[in-house]
Tab-separated table of C-alpha atoms in Angstrom:
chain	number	residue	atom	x	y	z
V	1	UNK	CA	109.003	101.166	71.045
V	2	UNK	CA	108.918	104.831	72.197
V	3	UNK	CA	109.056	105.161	76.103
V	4	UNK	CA	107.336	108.355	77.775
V	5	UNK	CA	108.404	109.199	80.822
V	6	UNK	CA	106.001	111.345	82.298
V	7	UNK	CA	105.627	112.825	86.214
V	8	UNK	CA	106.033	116.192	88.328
V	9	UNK	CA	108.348	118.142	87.736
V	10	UNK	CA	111.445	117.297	89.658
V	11	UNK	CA	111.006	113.549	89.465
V	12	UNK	CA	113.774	112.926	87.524
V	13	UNK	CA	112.091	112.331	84.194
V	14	UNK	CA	115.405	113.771	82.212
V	15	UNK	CA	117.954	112.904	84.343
V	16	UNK	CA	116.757	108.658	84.530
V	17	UNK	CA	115.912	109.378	80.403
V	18	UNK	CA	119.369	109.573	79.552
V	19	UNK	CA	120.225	107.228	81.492
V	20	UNK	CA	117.863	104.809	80.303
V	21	UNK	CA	118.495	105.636	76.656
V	22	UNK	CA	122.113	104.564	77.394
V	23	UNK	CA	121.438	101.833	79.026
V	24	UNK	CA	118.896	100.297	76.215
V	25	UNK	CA	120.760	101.836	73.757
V	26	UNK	CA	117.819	104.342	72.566
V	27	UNK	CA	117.347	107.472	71.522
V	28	UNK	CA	116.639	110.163	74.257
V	29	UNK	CA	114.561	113.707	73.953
V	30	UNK	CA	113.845	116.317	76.692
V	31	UNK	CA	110.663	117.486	75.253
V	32	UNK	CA	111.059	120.623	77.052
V	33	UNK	CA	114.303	121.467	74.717
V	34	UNK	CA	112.942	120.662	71.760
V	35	UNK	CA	110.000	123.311	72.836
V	36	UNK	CA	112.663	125.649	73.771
V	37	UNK	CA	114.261	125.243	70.323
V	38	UNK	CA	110.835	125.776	68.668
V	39	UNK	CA	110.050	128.643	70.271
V	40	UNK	CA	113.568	130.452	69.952
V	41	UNK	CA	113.219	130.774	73.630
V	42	UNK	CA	113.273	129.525	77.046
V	43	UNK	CA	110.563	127.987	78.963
V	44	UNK	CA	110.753	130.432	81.463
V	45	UNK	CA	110.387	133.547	78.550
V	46	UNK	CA	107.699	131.975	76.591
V	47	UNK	CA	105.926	131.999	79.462
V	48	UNK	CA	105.976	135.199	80.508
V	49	UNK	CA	105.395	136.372	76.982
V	50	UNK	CA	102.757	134.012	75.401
V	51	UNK	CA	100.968	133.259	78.421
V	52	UNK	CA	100.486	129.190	79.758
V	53	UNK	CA	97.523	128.459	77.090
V	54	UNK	CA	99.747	129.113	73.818
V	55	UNK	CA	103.086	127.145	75.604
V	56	UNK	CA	100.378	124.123	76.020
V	57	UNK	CA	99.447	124.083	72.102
V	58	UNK	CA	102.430	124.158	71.420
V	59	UNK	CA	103.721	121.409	73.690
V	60	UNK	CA	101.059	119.251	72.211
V	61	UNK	CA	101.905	119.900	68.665
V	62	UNK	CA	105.281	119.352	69.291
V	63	UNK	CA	104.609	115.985	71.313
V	64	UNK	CA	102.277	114.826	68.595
V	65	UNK	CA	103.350	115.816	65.667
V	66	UNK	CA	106.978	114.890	66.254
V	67	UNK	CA	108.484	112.209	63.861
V	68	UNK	CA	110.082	110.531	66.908
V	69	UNK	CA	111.760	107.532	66.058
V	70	UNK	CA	111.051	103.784	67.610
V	71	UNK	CA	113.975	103.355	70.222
V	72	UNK	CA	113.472	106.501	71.646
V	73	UNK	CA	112.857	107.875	75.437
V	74	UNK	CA	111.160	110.819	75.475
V	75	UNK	CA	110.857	112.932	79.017
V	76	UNK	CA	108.235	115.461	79.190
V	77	UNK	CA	107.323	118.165	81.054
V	78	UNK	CA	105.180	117.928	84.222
V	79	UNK	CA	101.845	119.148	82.726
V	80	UNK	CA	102.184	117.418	79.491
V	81	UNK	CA	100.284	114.526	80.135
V	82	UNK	CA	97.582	116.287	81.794
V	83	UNK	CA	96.371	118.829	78.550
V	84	UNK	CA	94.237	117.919	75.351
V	85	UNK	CA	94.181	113.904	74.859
V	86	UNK	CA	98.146	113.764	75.454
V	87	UNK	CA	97.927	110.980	77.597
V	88	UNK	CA	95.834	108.970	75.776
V	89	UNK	CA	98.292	109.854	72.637
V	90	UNK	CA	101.223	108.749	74.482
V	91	UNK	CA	99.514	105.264	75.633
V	92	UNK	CA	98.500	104.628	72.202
V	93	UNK	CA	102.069	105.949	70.559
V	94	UNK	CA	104.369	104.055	73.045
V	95	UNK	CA	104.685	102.672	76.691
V	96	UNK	CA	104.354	105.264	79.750
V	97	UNK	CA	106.208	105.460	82.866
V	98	UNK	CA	104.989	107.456	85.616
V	99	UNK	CA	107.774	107.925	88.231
V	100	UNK	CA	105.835	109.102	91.541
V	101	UNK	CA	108.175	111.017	94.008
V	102	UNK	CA	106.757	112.554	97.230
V	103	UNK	CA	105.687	116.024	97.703
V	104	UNK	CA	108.527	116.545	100.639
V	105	UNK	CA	111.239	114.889	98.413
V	106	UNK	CA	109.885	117.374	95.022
V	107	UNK	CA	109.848	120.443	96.836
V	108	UNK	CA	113.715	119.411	98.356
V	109	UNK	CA	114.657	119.183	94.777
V	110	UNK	CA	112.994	122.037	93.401
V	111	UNK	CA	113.569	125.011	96.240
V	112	UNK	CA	116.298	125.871	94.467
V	113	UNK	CA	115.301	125.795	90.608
V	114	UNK	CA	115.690	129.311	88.695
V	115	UNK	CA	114.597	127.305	85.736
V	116	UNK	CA	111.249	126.933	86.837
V	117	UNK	CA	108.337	128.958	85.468
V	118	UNK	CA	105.363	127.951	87.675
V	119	UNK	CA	107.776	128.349	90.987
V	120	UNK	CA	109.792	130.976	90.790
V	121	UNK	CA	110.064	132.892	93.827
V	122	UNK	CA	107.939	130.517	95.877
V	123	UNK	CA	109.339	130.373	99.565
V	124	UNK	CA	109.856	126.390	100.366
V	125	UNK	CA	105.856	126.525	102.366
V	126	UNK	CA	104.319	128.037	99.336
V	127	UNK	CA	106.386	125.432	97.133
V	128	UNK	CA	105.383	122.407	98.904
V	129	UNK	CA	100.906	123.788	99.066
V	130	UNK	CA	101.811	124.266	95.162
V	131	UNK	CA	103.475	120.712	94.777
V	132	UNK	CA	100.415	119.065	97.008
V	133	UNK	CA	97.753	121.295	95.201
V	134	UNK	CA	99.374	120.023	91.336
V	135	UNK	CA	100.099	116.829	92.390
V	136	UNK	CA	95.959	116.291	93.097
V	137	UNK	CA	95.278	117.835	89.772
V	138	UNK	CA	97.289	115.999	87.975
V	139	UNK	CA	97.510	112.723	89.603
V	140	UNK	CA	94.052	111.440	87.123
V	141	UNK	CA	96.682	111.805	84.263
V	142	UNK	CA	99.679	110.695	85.200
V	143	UNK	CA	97.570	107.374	86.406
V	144	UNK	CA	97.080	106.665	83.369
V	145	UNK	CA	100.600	105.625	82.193
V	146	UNK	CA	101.161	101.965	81.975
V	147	UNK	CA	103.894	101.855	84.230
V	148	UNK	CA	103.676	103.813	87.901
V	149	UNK	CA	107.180	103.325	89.419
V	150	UNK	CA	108.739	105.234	92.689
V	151	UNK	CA	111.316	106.962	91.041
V	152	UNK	CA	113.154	107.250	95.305
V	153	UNK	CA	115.929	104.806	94.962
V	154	UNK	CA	115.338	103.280	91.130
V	155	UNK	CA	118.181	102.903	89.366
V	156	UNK	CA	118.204	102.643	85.379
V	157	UNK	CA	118.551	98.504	85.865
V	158	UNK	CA	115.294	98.513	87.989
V	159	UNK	CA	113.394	100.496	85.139
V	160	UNK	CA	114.736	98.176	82.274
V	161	UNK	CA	113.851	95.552	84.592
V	162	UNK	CA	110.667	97.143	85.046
V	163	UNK	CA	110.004	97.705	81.446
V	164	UNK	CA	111.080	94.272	79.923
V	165	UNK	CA	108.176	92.476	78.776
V	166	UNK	CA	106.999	95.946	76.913
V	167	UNK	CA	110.674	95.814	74.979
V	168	UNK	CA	110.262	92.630	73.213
């Protein structure tokens, strides 16, 4: 069973992926890498060059038409879910996690991210309005994942835990 964990950027979606592919023994793939392989390129420099609308296709080609094995986790980026008929890809493909974070906590994590395309250079007011502002627009997507877990305080046994019945 492929596991997508999906969420805002900043939620922990990589960092909990690896874990969690240790822990069950799985596969793990930061989606964003694998686009920055693709491309030759950062994130960050596709952006700028390509514009957002080409780094979406291509995110969606490279979630969809990836050969990912069963027993993998798979974290993607932030607006992944919420482009073309991802979600409903992923929910029909494998089991979704949403791990929610609050907007405070997000914009703690992320003031200081250089990695960031859509925040560079924010000040931490401007960061949290564009958190808030995203977080609306996206939370109709990210809904949709079969699992919606607080990722504040989970630890990798509370997501197995979590995830259990879909494993079998």
């Amino acid at each position: 069973m492929k596991i997508f964990l999906i969420g805002f950027m900043g939620s922990g979606k990589s960092t909990m992926g690896r874990k969690l592919a240790s822990y069950l023994k799985y596969e793990f793939i930061d989606l964003d890498k694998i686009l920055e392989l693709k491309a030759g390129m950062s994130i960050s420099d596709f952006f700028e060059q390509n514009g957002e609308d080409d780094f979406r296709k291509l995110e969606k080609n490279t979630l969809q038409g990836g050969n990912f094995n069963d027993h993998t986790i798979i974290a993607t980026g932030g607006g992944a879910p919420c482009y073309f008929d991802n979600m409903d890809w992923m929910n029909n493909n494998g089991v979704t996690v949403y791990l929610t974070m609050p907007s405070k906590t997000l914009a703690s994590r992320l003031k200081h991210a250089s990695d960031r395309p859509l925040i560079e250079g924010m000040t931490e007011e401007e960061l949290l309005q564009y958190i808030n502002e995203k977080l609306n627009e996206r939370e109709p997507s990210y809904k949709k994942a079969q699992f919606i877990i607080s990722g504040i305080d989970l630890t990798v046994e509370k997501l197995a835990q979590y995830l259990e019945p879909s494993l079998n």
